[in-house]
Structure formats: C-alpha cells, structure tokens
Amino acid sequence: MAEDNNTKMKCMRCGHEFFGHYEKGVAEERSCPKCGSFSVRPLPEKKKPTG
Amino acid sequence: MDVGRHPNITLLTYSEVEDVSGYIGNFKVKMRRKAKYVDESTCNACEECVKVCPVVVPDEFQMGFASRRAIYIPFPQAVPSSYLIDMEACLGNFPIACGKCMDVCDQNSINYDMKDEIIEVEVGTIIVSPGIDMYDPTEHDEYGYTKFENVLTSMEFERLMGPTGPTAGEIIRPSDRKMPRTVGFIQCVGSRSRKKGNPYCSNICCMNTVKETLLLSEYSSDIKSKVFYMDMRTFGKGFEDFLKRSKEHGAIYIRGIPGEIEEDPRTKNLILTIEDTMTGKIEQHEVEMVVLATGITPRVDSEGIRKLLTLTTTSDGFLMEQHPKLKPVEAPTAGVFLSGCAESPKDVRESVQQAGAAAAKAQILMGQGKVKVEAITASVDSEHCTCCGICAKVCPYSAITVDVKNKIPATVTEAACHGCGTCSAECPFDAITMKHFTDKQLLSMVDNYLEEKQKEKIIVFACNWCSYAGADFAGISRLQYPDTCRIIRTMCSGRVDEKFVLRAFELGAPIVLVSGCHYADCTYINANRWAQLRVEKLWNKLERLGIRPERLQLEWIAASEAVKFAKVMKEMEEMRKKVTIEEIKETEKILKQEREKKEAREKKKKKK
C-alpha cells in the first residue's frame, strides 16, 4: 500500500488546503484545521507515466 | 485457589487461544495447551526436581532479582501448584544430556516427549481479561533507570518488599544490600505525557505509591519517603484518608517532577533536581533509592485477541466497550464481555466490580438459553452473489462467510449480524438486501424528496444512533435550522450506497450530506470508516465526471450535538445557495448518460 505522510488535503467545506497523512485504502480521521469540518479529501499525487 | 477447585470451572493454564469462530451462543474456541513436560495430575510439588536441576536462569516473576531453575513453578501462588520445564533453558531435551529431574521424581511425572495439545471447546459467551504490561521506562534517560542500580520501577520495588520476593521481604538497595534510609518516588512515569510514554492516566500509580510509603514506614521508622508528583489522584473510597495517613506517618509530598537524576559515584546515592511548583524554587533532594511509578499499558498480545474476536481499540490501545456509560462491560461483538484492564487501566476494586458485572451479564445470556435476533439483518441472494468476498471483508462482526476459492456464495449468520448495512452498500452486484432498509425503500425516499423543487433540497443521510438522534435533539431543543434539509435515516452511515448519492444528484439535488457517528464511536465498531472511504471514492468519481465534488459533504455528528447539527445544516444551506440551476442541469445530464451507459453494459453482459 502506498503511504504518504505529506499528502495534500482539501477541505470540501471551506476549501482550505493543508498536508496530512494518507495511506491508500486506509480510513483515517481527518478534520480541517481551519473550519473543523470532517469533509476532508486527500489529494494524493498521481504517478506520472514512465518511459 | 477457589477457581481451581470449583466443579463448574475448567482452568486451562499455560494455554493460548489460537482461533475463535462462531457467534453468540455458539462460539468455537481453539486453544493450544502448551506442553509443561510435567504431568500436573501426579506432580505433588515436592521440589526434589528443583534441587537437582543444574540450569540457573533469571526469574521473570522476581523481575530478575532472583534466579530459578529450568524446572520451576512460575510464581508461588500458581494454580495448579505443579512444576513445568522451560524447555528453551533445559538441557534434558536437546541435547539429551541431563535427565536429573526425571531420575529423582518418585511420581514419574516428568515426560520429555510431552507435546502441545490442541483443544477445541464450544462456549456460549466469552469474557476477555488479557491483563496488562508495565511501561518500560528505558526511554526516560533523565531518570537513569538503565544507568543507576538504585533506580527501580514500582513493580521491581513491589517484588523487593514482598514476603515471597527475592529477599523475603527485607528492603535493601541493590548497590550495597543495605536498607535505604530515604526513598524517592517519582510519579507519572510513562503516564499523562504526550512526549514520552502514554497520554492517559494509569489510574493505579498514585495509590500504589501511597501504599508503599505506608509499608516502608511500618517496616522501619528510619526510612523516610519523598514523593515527587504532578497531582495525587486519590478519588476512590477511603483513598483520601489513606493519603492522609501516609503524610501522618512521615511521607513528604513535593509537587514537582525531577528534570534529571544524578548519582553520587561514591555513595551511589541519587540527587534529584526539581522545581517545587508550590514554592517556585529549584531544589535538590538526595535519596538513597528511587522508585519510578511506571504506568500500565495494554498487553502486547492483546492485539491478537482483538483480531480473533473482531473488536476495536480506543486510541490508547485498550479494547473498546460497546458504550462507555450504558454498556461498559459488553464488547461490540455480541456474547463477548470485557473485564479487568481490557478496556482501561483499573485498580483491584474496579477490576473485581467489572469482572462481577461481566460474569453476571454472561450468566443472564446463558440462563436465557436463547437470544433475540435483530430484525434488521442482511440477507444474501445467492443467485446474484459472485463470491467476491467484499461483504465478508467489510463486515465488522464477521457475520458473513463466503468461500471465494471454491465459489460458494456468501451466507449471513443472523445471530451475529447487527444490521449496519455496510455489506449491502459495498456489494457491487446488489446481491445483499438489508431488511427494512432495502435499496428500493431508500431510493424511493430519495425519489420522493426530489420530486419537485429539487434546487431547494439538501439530501441528508443520517445514521440512526448519532446524527439522526442529533437532528432529533436539535428539534426538541427548538434549535433553528434551514427547512431545506431532507433527512433519510439509515442504521449506519456505512449503509449509504454510492448509488443513493448518485441518484440524488441525478434527480437534481444541489447538496448531499453523509453523516454518521464520530469516528471512534461508531455503534457498529468501524462501519463508518467504510462510509468515509466510499465518500472519498465518490469525490474522485464526481470530479472525473466533471461534477464539483464539494457538493458531496461528510460529517460526524453525535447524538448530543444538537447545536452542531443545526450549525452544519446552516453551512449546507449556504453551500446550496451557491449551486446554480445550470450546474444542476449539467449534473443531471452527465449522470443520466452514465447510468444509461452502465445499464447498456449490464444488458450486454447478461446477453453474453
């Protein structure tokens, strides 16, 4: 499983962007540090195609 | 002792649970009874074997202060009182070179060929009481636990003072075997700290220290105790009197935790530097021995028990009870109860109380002989089931069995199913129906709400136990929130299927909110986490389709959070106002096309 301690997160309520921990397929409690909403979407960077 | 003699209790010591299957009333427990190499039915604990055993190893029970032989009784009060051989230390097995214990045993109780035994028992209920581990203070370098001989943990000190301890109760300090005249106790080592150790209070350390200061004063009036503390938590019955007695017997309580400890290399005395927070002064105290009041931690191997019984833990690593106030001894898995320090640190009194409660609860169930099954349970349509195994994976109660390899469709054990509906929401083939909360029923509610004035509606999926109760509380508290919210109750947020959300958007809903219990408080162990993962997937899907993902919202709202419910609804209303008619129309068009494509694909598949 891909694990990332510095994944970009976006609050779906207030739009605030911050960095947090993310592991693909693993649920983790996340809240927006600005508005406190739990609608936080992880935005992991997509792997660029190689070659 | 009483337990060992009780005719209705079978004691399986030196055994490990390897597997638990089944459900309330019908658990099957597989245990490994480890070989003791001594027949406990004939061993009369005459001790002749110990006298001839040549192998000497540190005694774990005496915290390494004494030694034991390879054949030993783990601790003086062990039941049954018979010997066992530590085969890793014994010379008699590999290589076969000794055999002295066998030679002297009149009872012929020694058997080097004894093998581990696998035992399977059927039980109706299970009480989990895994015990505790003591916090290892090695990381607290400033206290010199690994550097200075005269720094001990409270457990080591307890052994030193015990009548069955290595010195038969004589209190001496390790460096010179002399009685210490001043003993310093440092409280909260590994407890109540976010930097080192554990953030929680270990509950027992304050009273244990008070008890030890009293024992010291009774042992010798020449010993002075100094206790360095943050707060003395003496909240139980008679505890405050106990503390008062300790002070009357000469123990000095100083409010301040040492920053560091130094050793006088000549005397091996310890010098503690502290800030007395009552006076604000920096002080130095010289003591002859230091006792670290180390906290307690969950057992290292309790993780295995957690997995076997499909339980969850709280953030401190202890097992989670079904409800902290109303069901403190029931585990979320039906028929499983918690006692002792399984769910939090406890002293003897609380442990006895909880053990009694757990035994009574188990007894009530077994006395009834039958249990009421939930009306809301899942049922599988075996014709549609493709045996993918997703439902079994997401079930928080392991109530679903499916043989993926041999393609045997899923079956639901109704007595174990609690009706969260996560399986039904996750099933990609719609093969699972939730009784009373079927797809048809829930979709009909979506359709009905969005029959007219769609632009003015916010669809809220609320879990029965927390968010819906929060909405109810907001109502009875007469809190004002927008009348545009349309609440659809599900038993759990885990029941909210992707297709419910997409249908709502396709029918013109500007905003959809999925809400459930707070993260660690899910009534269905961890079903709300599947809701979160589903919402995360949906955000990605909506974005891929060109729909603004912000229109789908997620929130955890507790039953007591009426104010929060009203606040979130007001936020949803603000968001709703920003969604334009054009955006809604575009969404409807996109999702209609998507649905038609999917239906065509499925039609084609069926024809094949």
XYZ file of C-alpha atoms in Angstrom:
659
model
C 0.000 0.000 0.000
C 1.222 3.439 -0.895
C 1.802 5.511 2.225
C 2.428 9.202 2.294
C 2.987 11.444 5.294
C 2.815 14.618 3.290
C -0.268 14.319 1.164
C -2.186 17.363 0.112
C -5.644 17.533 1.699
C -8.504 19.759 0.724
C -11.413 20.721 2.926
C -14.589 20.242 0.905
C -16.379 22.712 3.191
C -14.149 25.794 3.303
C -11.617 24.985 0.573
C -8.613 25.177 2.905
C -5.645 23.146 1.705
C -3.135 21.512 4.026
C -0.870 18.467 4.267
C -1.545 15.291 6.210
C -1.027 11.555 6.423
C -2.576 9.314 3.794
C -2.447 5.614 3.118
C -4.341 4.243 0.174
C -7.402 2.234 1.198
C -6.991 3.046 4.891
C -9.615 5.186 6.606
C -8.260 7.784 8.982
C -9.964 10.504 10.954
C -9.313 13.824 9.275
C -10.607 17.251 10.098
C -9.934 20.642 8.620
C -7.599 22.671 10.861
C -9.341 25.833 9.725
C -13.070 25.115 9.974
C -13.129 21.771 11.832
C -15.176 20.027 9.131
C -14.684 16.290 8.562
C -15.196 16.694 4.813
C -11.513 16.405 4.079
C -10.450 14.994 0.768
C -6.975 13.529 0.315
C -5.400 14.566 -2.971
C -2.501 12.153 -3.454
C -0.281 12.970 -6.403
C -0.956 10.678 -9.304
C 2.046 8.739 -10.542
C 3.317 10.091 -13.835
C 3.623 7.504 -16.601
C 7.233 6.477 -17.094
C 9.122 5.927 -20.336
C -7.474 -21.253 44.671
C -11.283 -21.334 44.781
C -11.428 -21.175 40.993
C -9.056 -24.117 40.743
C -11.304 -26.214 42.988
C -14.674 -25.141 41.580
C -16.528 -28.055 39.937
C -18.004 -25.858 37.189
C -14.755 -24.143 36.231
C -12.140 -25.717 33.987
C -8.866 -23.883 34.326
C -6.593 -24.091 31.287
C -3.318 -22.566 32.399
C -0.271 -22.210 30.153
C -2.595 -22.178 27.151
C -3.136 -19.798 24.244
C -6.258 -19.092 22.229
C -5.476 -19.687 18.566
C -8.808 -19.262 16.872
C -12.353 -18.198 17.650
C -15.209 -18.828 15.257
C -18.973 -18.779 15.502
C -21.230 -16.296 17.212
C -23.113 -15.600 20.410
C -24.236 -18.833 21.994
C -22.200 -20.883 19.542
C -18.560 -19.892 19.778
C -15.922 -22.455 18.940
C -12.597 -21.716 20.601
C -9.406 -23.450 19.548
C -6.641 -23.414 22.146
C -3.079 -24.579 22.297
C -2.310 -26.137 25.642
C 1.425 -25.852 25.796
C 3.429 -28.827 26.955
C 4.585 -28.479 30.565
C 6.664 -31.700 30.380
C 5.382 -32.445 33.887
C 2.153 -34.334 34.482
C 0.229 -31.925 36.716
C -2.191 -34.636 37.825
C 0.594 -36.615 39.522
C 3.134 -33.914 40.438
C 2.931 -33.234 44.173
C 5.325 -30.239 44.088
C 7.819 -31.974 46.369
C 10.605 -29.783 44.955
C 13.114 -32.657 44.604
C 13.483 -31.906 40.885
C 14.413 -28.283 41.569
C 17.169 -29.342 43.929
C 18.950 -31.348 41.215
C 18.319 -29.112 38.196
C 21.677 -27.658 37.092
C 20.265 -24.865 34.924
C 20.004 -21.413 36.513
C 18.172 -18.593 34.715
C 16.798 -15.198 35.828
C 13.392 -15.445 37.479
C 10.915 -13.372 35.449
C 8.430 -13.180 38.312
C 11.087 -11.727 40.621
C 11.943 -9.156 37.920
C 15.418 -10.660 37.565
C 16.335 -10.058 41.236
C 16.476 -13.802 41.835
C 17.085 -16.906 39.792
C 15.095 -20.020 39.116
C 15.818 -23.422 37.668
C 14.743 -24.752 34.282
C 12.080 -26.771 36.123
C 10.028 -24.361 38.174
C 6.660 -23.070 39.380
C 6.135 -19.671 37.686
C 5.060 -17.915 40.907
C 4.332 -19.013 44.479
C 0.514 -18.857 44.310
C 0.252 -20.559 40.909
C -2.740 -22.833 40.355
C -2.258 -25.736 39.831
C 0.748 -25.917 42.116
C 2.816 -28.167 39.867
C 6.095 -27.751 38.054
C 6.812 -27.128 34.404
C 10.008 -27.269 32.391
C 11.291 -24.259 30.489
C 12.417 -26.321 27.520
C 14.422 -23.477 25.962
C 16.667 -23.491 29.024
C 16.568 -27.209 29.862
C 19.487 -29.478 28.996
C 17.337 -32.594 29.044
C 15.717 -32.257 25.668
C 18.354 -31.008 23.290
C 20.977 -32.323 23.641
C 19.809 -35.226 25.776
C 22.438 -34.831 28.446
C 20.798 -34.327 31.795
C 17.579 -36.063 32.881
C 18.295 -35.470 36.568
C 14.782 -34.278 37.366
C 13.375 -37.438 35.824
C 15.698 -39.577 37.929
C 14.581 -38.080 41.231
C 10.865 -37.832 40.514
C 9.117 -40.505 42.608
C 5.818 -39.827 40.899
C 7.218 -40.377 37.371
C 5.650 -37.065 36.425
C 8.390 -35.902 34.046
C 7.764 -36.568 30.371
C 10.188 -35.001 27.890
C 8.081 -36.225 24.979
C 5.000 -34.319 26.013
C 3.570 -32.368 23.053
C 1.432 -29.239 22.784
C -2.221 -30.192 22.790
C -4.891 -28.551 20.641
C -8.190 -28.263 22.472
C -11.464 -27.156 20.945
C -14.315 -26.089 23.154
C -17.794 -24.806 22.406
C -18.875 -21.895 24.556
C -21.856 -19.573 24.645
C -20.129 -16.432 25.838
C -16.561 -15.174 26.189
C -15.082 -12.889 28.852
C -11.845 -11.188 27.816
C -9.419 -10.379 30.598
C -5.998 -10.047 28.998
C -4.119 -8.369 31.866
C -1.584 -5.579 31.460
C 2.033 -4.823 30.725
C 4.103 -2.389 32.734
C 5.506 0.655 30.977
C 9.221 0.299 30.221
C 10.925 3.485 31.494
C 14.092 2.986 29.422
C 13.243 5.972 27.219
C 13.246 8.230 30.297
C 17.046 8.633 30.236
C 16.818 11.545 32.670
C 15.775 9.174 35.470
C 18.797 6.931 34.925
C 16.848 3.660 35.017
C 19.406 1.945 32.804
C 22.411 3.714 34.360
C 21.923 3.660 38.125
C 21.499 0.485 40.155
C 19.351 2.136 42.802
C 16.653 3.320 40.402
C 13.845 0.749 40.320
C 10.368 0.560 38.878
C 7.376 0.271 41.208
C 6.902 -3.360 40.164
C 10.524 -4.185 40.967
C 10.151 -2.436 44.331
C 6.935 -4.389 44.968
C 8.826 -7.654 44.458
C 11.604 -6.450 46.740
C 9.113 -5.743 49.504
C 7.017 -8.879 49.028
C 7.314 -11.701 51.580
C 7.759 -14.147 48.680
C 10.264 -11.821 46.996
C 13.989 -12.360 46.446
C 14.903 -11.006 49.900
C 11.899 -12.497 51.704
C 10.579 -9.017 52.368
C 13.824 -7.439 53.527
C 14.133 -3.999 51.959
C 17.630 -3.412 50.654
C 19.021 -1.315 47.871
C 20.714 -3.176 45.020
C 24.096 -1.367 45.111
C 25.204 -2.265 48.651
C 22.487 -4.594 50.009
C 21.792 -2.115 52.823
C 18.490 -0.708 53.943
C 17.857 2.663 52.248
C 17.111 5.473 54.688
C 15.464 7.757 52.120
C 13.376 6.558 49.198
C 12.179 8.947 46.487
C 9.073 8.074 44.483
C 8.619 9.714 41.069
C 5.029 9.704 39.873
C 3.535 9.570 36.367
C 6.492 7.870 34.661
C 5.121 6.997 31.226
C 1.671 8.368 32.035
C -0.039 11.669 31.229
C 2.603 12.697 28.730
C 2.256 13.229 25.017
C 6.019 13.417 24.530
C 7.156 10.220 26.256
C 5.072 7.243 27.230
C 1.287 7.398 27.185
C -1.098 10.343 27.286
C -3.576 8.654 29.641
C -3.552 8.398 33.447
C -2.686 4.864 34.545
C -5.140 5.077 37.421
C -3.300 2.907 39.946
C 0.127 4.530 40.437
C -0.828 7.241 42.979
C -2.475 4.835 45.409
C 0.235 2.243 44.887
C 2.847 4.815 45.924
C 0.793 5.875 48.956
C 0.549 2.205 49.951
C 4.310 1.725 49.527
C 5.142 4.758 51.675
C 2.956 3.308 54.437
C 4.572 -0.124 54.128
C 8.009 1.500 54.325
C 7.071 3.430 57.459
C 5.752 0.227 59.019
C 8.891 -1.658 58.002
C 11.212 0.816 59.698
C 10.746 4.237 61.204
C 14.273 5.040 59.956
C 13.114 5.088 56.330
C 11.857 8.426 55.030
C 9.755 8.628 51.865
C 9.636 11.573 49.498
C 7.012 11.561 46.757
C 7.504 13.782 43.699
C 4.223 14.291 41.886
C 2.140 16.393 39.465
C -1.237 15.719 41.130
C -2.121 12.996 43.616
C -5.291 11.447 42.213
C -6.982 9.987 45.279
C -10.577 9.857 44.102
C -11.774 6.426 45.355
C -13.488 5.396 48.555
C -11.146 5.849 51.501
C -8.271 6.947 49.244
C -8.003 10.463 50.682
C -7.804 9.044 54.217
C -5.089 6.700 53.033
C -3.066 9.647 51.697
C -3.600 11.493 54.974
C -2.297 8.505 56.904
C 0.769 8.345 54.669
C 1.538 12.003 55.446
C 0.952 11.431 59.163
C 3.471 8.587 59.021
C 6.100 10.993 57.781
C 5.970 10.729 53.973
C 6.791 14.066 52.352
C 4.872 15.020 49.207
C 6.615 17.502 46.910
C 4.757 18.926 43.935
C 7.326 18.738 41.158
C 8.717 16.099 38.837
C 12.531 15.830 38.674
C 14.121 17.142 35.499
C 17.063 14.811 35.961
C 18.698 12.415 38.386
C 22.420 12.245 39.083
C 24.324 9.651 41.039
C 26.994 10.285 43.618
C 29.634 7.799 42.417
C 30.997 7.327 45.953
C 27.804 6.671 47.912
C 25.603 5.603 44.976
C 23.023 7.995 46.379
C 20.812 9.778 43.889
C 20.437 13.524 43.577
C 17.128 14.752 42.195
C 16.779 18.257 40.807
C 13.232 19.549 40.842
C 11.209 22.704 40.679
C 8.783 22.712 43.586
C 5.749 24.207 41.878
C 4.230 25.174 45.247
C 7.129 27.478 46.095
C 8.548 28.053 42.609
C 12.045 27.180 43.847
C 14.617 24.866 42.284
C 15.610 22.263 44.872
C 17.937 19.307 45.108
C 16.999 16.212 47.089
C 19.409 13.411 47.924
C 17.841 9.979 48.331
C 19.320 6.512 48.646
C 16.879 4.813 46.320
C 14.428 5.974 43.630
C 11.198 4.202 42.703
C 9.644 5.123 39.349
C 5.856 4.869 39.493
C 5.605 3.418 35.984
C 2.266 3.389 34.234
C 0.462 0.472 32.704
C -0.041 -0.355 29.049
C -2.271 -2.797 27.150
C -0.833 -6.292 26.806
C 1.378 -6.667 23.758
C -0.532 -9.790 22.720
C -3.998 -8.259 23.210
C -3.875 -7.270 19.524
C -4.203 -10.974 18.658
C -7.284 -11.293 20.863
C -8.725 -8.157 19.288
C -8.432 -9.664 15.823
C -9.803 -13.050 16.879
C -12.918 -11.512 18.390
C -13.332 -8.686 15.826
C -13.046 -5.997 18.487
C -11.700 -2.473 18.189
C -9.417 -0.415 20.345
C -9.545 3.171 21.506
C -6.640 5.497 20.714
C -4.838 4.395 23.892
C -4.710 0.795 22.643
C -7.177 -0.652 25.184
C -10.201 -2.580 23.893
C -13.327 -0.587 23.212
C -16.535 -1.309 25.062
C -19.943 -1.169 23.368
C -20.906 2.033 25.166
C -18.775 3.860 27.774
C -21.730 4.647 30.043
C -24.539 2.242 29.262
C -22.694 -0.909 28.224
C -19.267 -0.713 29.853
C -18.636 -4.456 30.097
C -20.102 -5.535 26.762
C -17.802 -5.750 23.769
C -19.282 -4.684 20.418
C -19.308 -8.340 19.347
C -22.395 -9.962 20.856
C -21.663 -12.512 23.551
C -18.213 -11.088 24.337
C -17.578 -9.212 27.598
C -14.598 -7.300 28.938
C -13.128 -7.357 32.402
C -10.030 -6.292 34.273
C -7.782 -3.901 32.384
C -9.098 -4.993 28.985
C -10.757 -1.648 28.274
C -8.884 0.739 30.590
C -6.391 0.780 33.455
C -8.086 -0.283 36.700
C -7.232 -0.998 40.294
C -8.186 -4.220 42.080
C -11.502 -2.897 43.355
C -12.694 -1.751 39.909
C -11.425 -4.951 38.297
C -13.425 -7.042 40.756
C -16.518 -4.922 40.107
C -16.201 -5.242 36.348
C -15.430 -8.950 36.471
C -18.573 -9.475 38.565
C -20.639 -7.451 36.112
C -19.213 -9.315 33.109
C -19.866 -12.701 34.735
C -23.437 -11.670 35.595
C -24.128 -10.416 32.064
C -22.760 -13.644 30.577
C -24.791 -15.678 33.070
C -28.018 -13.857 32.146
C -27.491 -14.675 28.476
C -26.673 -18.297 29.118
C -29.523 -18.647 31.600
C -31.994 -17.487 28.973
C -30.657 -20.059 26.556
C -31.703 -18.016 23.538
C -31.133 -14.524 22.190
C -33.321 -12.135 20.308
C -32.019 -11.652 16.791
C -32.035 -8.162 15.286
C -34.969 -7.553 12.958
C -32.718 -5.536 10.663
C -30.261 -8.014 9.227
C -28.683 -8.692 5.878
C -29.718 -11.483 3.567
C -27.864 -12.687 0.502
C -29.385 -13.519 -2.842
C -27.126 -16.431 -3.745
C -28.100 -16.201 -7.440
C -26.598 -12.727 -7.732
C -23.647 -13.390 -5.437
C -20.385 -13.773 -7.365
C -18.440 -14.906 -4.276
C -16.104 -11.897 -4.492
C -15.799 -11.788 -0.688
C -16.096 -7.996 -0.304
C -19.071 -8.321 2.067
C -17.164 -10.631 4.402
C -14.208 -8.252 4.364
C -16.240 -5.206 5.391
C -18.497 -6.887 7.981
C -17.446 -5.520 11.384
C -18.806 -8.624 13.151
C -17.501 -11.375 10.849
C -21.123 -12.371 10.396
C -20.661 -13.235 6.712
C -18.917 -16.311 5.411
C -18.038 -16.774 1.781
C -15.746 -19.263 0.107
C -14.025 -17.211 -2.567
C -11.763 -20.049 -3.692
C -14.474 -22.663 -4.134
C -17.083 -20.140 -5.298
C -19.558 -20.851 -2.506
C -21.870 -17.810 -2.166
C -21.977 -15.662 0.937
C -24.169 -16.595 3.878
C -25.124 -14.371 6.795
C -25.176 -15.616 10.386
C -28.224 -13.704 11.565
C -27.394 -14.050 15.265
C -24.092 -12.261 14.641
C -25.400 -9.636 12.173
C -26.125 -6.271 13.794
C -27.683 -4.706 10.699
C -25.280 -1.873 9.856
C -25.785 -2.474 6.137
C -22.174 -1.920 5.108
C -22.152 -5.228 3.225
C -25.202 -4.203 1.258
C -23.684 -0.839 0.329
C -20.376 -2.386 -0.683
C -21.751 -5.315 -2.703
C -21.010 -4.458 -6.364
C -23.677 -6.869 -7.595
C -26.595 -5.795 -5.386
C -26.789 -9.318 -4.016
C -27.381 -8.263 -0.399
C -30.667 -6.930 0.919
C -30.969 -5.137 4.234
C -34.286 -5.963 5.785
C -36.307 -2.792 6.488
C -33.646 -0.632 4.800
C -33.673 -2.062 1.301
C -32.226 -0.239 -1.695
C -35.752 0.135 -3.033
C -37.026 1.735 0.158
C -34.136 4.173 0.463
C -34.128 5.083 -3.238
C -37.888 5.707 -3.031
C -37.226 8.236 -0.286
C -34.632 9.976 -2.461
C -37.072 9.989 -5.407
C -39.888 11.285 -3.265
C -37.908 14.127 -1.744
C -36.673 15.233 -5.149
C -39.973 15.011 -6.963
C -40.309 18.797 -7.015
C -38.350 21.940 -6.120
C -35.126 19.946 -6.295
C -32.981 23.076 -6.261
C -34.286 23.831 -2.763
C -33.490 20.465 -1.228
C -30.480 19.219 0.685
C -30.406 15.441 0.970
C -29.008 14.327 4.329
C -28.237 10.673 5.018
C -28.105 10.397 8.809
C -27.201 7.356 10.886
C -29.819 6.217 13.353
C -27.710 6.309 16.528
C -25.862 9.592 16.325
C -26.636 12.021 13.504
C -30.358 11.280 13.321
C -30.540 11.445 17.134
C -28.617 14.745 16.906
C -31.236 16.063 14.483
C -33.960 14.890 16.837
C -32.260 16.614 19.753
C -31.979 19.816 17.703
C -35.704 19.565 17.060
C -36.759 19.055 20.667
C -34.333 21.780 21.732
C -36.195 24.117 19.352
C -32.995 24.987 17.526
C -33.475 26.766 14.234
C -32.017 25.239 11.107
C -32.977 25.573 7.426
C -36.139 23.791 6.293
C -34.440 22.762 3.065
C -32.877 19.670 4.719
C -34.452 16.334 3.889
C -33.212 13.648 6.229
C -33.046 9.990 5.230
C -32.377 7.702 8.167
C -30.101 4.698 7.751
C -28.974 2.453 10.606
C -25.368 3.389 9.918
C -23.513 5.746 7.588
C -21.917 2.542 6.276
C -25.278 1.737 4.664
C -25.150 4.792 2.359
C -24.648 3.242 -1.044
C -22.863 5.064 -3.849
C -25.999 4.728 -5.948
C -28.120 6.640 -3.367
C -25.809 9.631 -3.647
C -25.610 9.467 -7.434
C -29.392 9.116 -7.723
C -29.850 12.214 -5.556
C -27.533 14.225 -7.797
C -29.139 12.827 -10.950
C -32.541 13.926 -9.719
C -31.287 17.460 -9.108
C -30.095 17.618 -5.501
C -27.692 20.549 -5.162
C -26.004 19.190 -1.991
C -25.808 15.711 -0.443
C -24.553 15.162 3.094
C -23.493 11.802 4.513
C -23.313 11.899 8.270
C -22.647 9.353 10.976
C -21.276 8.698 14.439
C -17.976 10.231 15.460
C -15.031 8.285 14.222
C -14.236 6.109 17.253
C -17.839 5.981 18.450
C -19.433 4.023 15.618
C -22.186 1.812 17.017
C -21.141 -0.823 14.504
C -17.452 -0.948 15.516
C -15.896 0.590 12.396
C -18.628 0.648 9.757
C -18.470 4.455 9.479
C -14.918 4.105 8.167
C -16.250 2.304 5.124
C -18.628 5.230 4.646
C -15.658 7.599 4.698
C -13.711 5.527 2.144
C -16.807 5.406 -0.066
C -17.259 9.173 0.107
C -13.567 9.639 -0.776
C -14.046 7.400 -3.829
C -17.180 9.329 -4.755
C -15.327 12.660 -4.595
C -12.847 11.275 -7.116
C -15.613 9.866 -9.299
C -17.613 13.104 -9.298
C -14.527 15.089 -10.263
C -13.754 12.628 -13.045
C -17.276 13.095 -14.397
C -16.956 16.873 -14.289
C -19.185 17.371 -11.232
C -17.970 19.628 -8.420
C -17.011 17.184 -5.584
C -17.682 19.859 -2.950
C -21.377 19.193 -3.433
C -20.948 15.946 -1.545
C -20.261 16.522 2.132
C -19.268 14.286 5.042
C -19.751 14.991 8.739
C -19.618 13.103 12.044
C -22.316 14.340 14.431
C -23.017 12.810 17.859
C -26.470 12.370 19.389
C -25.694 15.089 21.923
C -24.518 17.569 19.288
C -27.796 19.297 18.505
C -26.066 22.643 18.169
C -23.520 21.178 15.781
C -26.287 19.578 13.723
C -28.022 22.931 13.345
C -24.732 24.653 12.504
C -23.827 22.066 9.842
C -27.295 22.392 8.283
C -26.849 26.151 8.070
C -23.488 25.600 6.348
C -25.149 23.176 3.934
C -27.769 25.815 3.176
C -25.078 28.385 2.388
C -23.455 25.866 0.041
C -26.806 25.028 -1.551
C -27.430 28.662 -2.439
C -24.200 28.727 -4.416
C -25.176 25.825 -6.680
C -26.642 27.215 -9.903
C -29.542 25.805 -11.933
C -27.140 25.330 -14.869
C -24.785 23.276 -12.709
C -27.648 21.057 -11.548
C -28.909 20.561 -15.112
C -25.403 19.665 -16.311
C -25.025 17.143 -13.438
C -28.373 15.576 -14.265
C -27.305 15.191 -17.904
C -23.911 13.686 -17.061
C -25.280 11.195 -14.534
C -28.160 10.189 -16.811
C -25.688 9.378 -19.574
C -23.501 7.468 -17.098
C -26.442 5.445 -15.871
C -27.599 4.630 -19.401
C -24.098 3.524 -20.331
C -23.943 1.280 -17.260
C -27.342 -0.210 -17.986
C -26.332 -0.923 -21.584
C -23.148 -2.600 -20.394
C -25.089 -4.779 -17.967
C -27.612 -5.702 -20.676
C -24.803 -6.742 -22.962
C -23.220 -8.792 -20.213
C -26.473 -10.588 -19.486
C -26.937 -11.453 -23.180
C -23.469 -12.985 -23.234
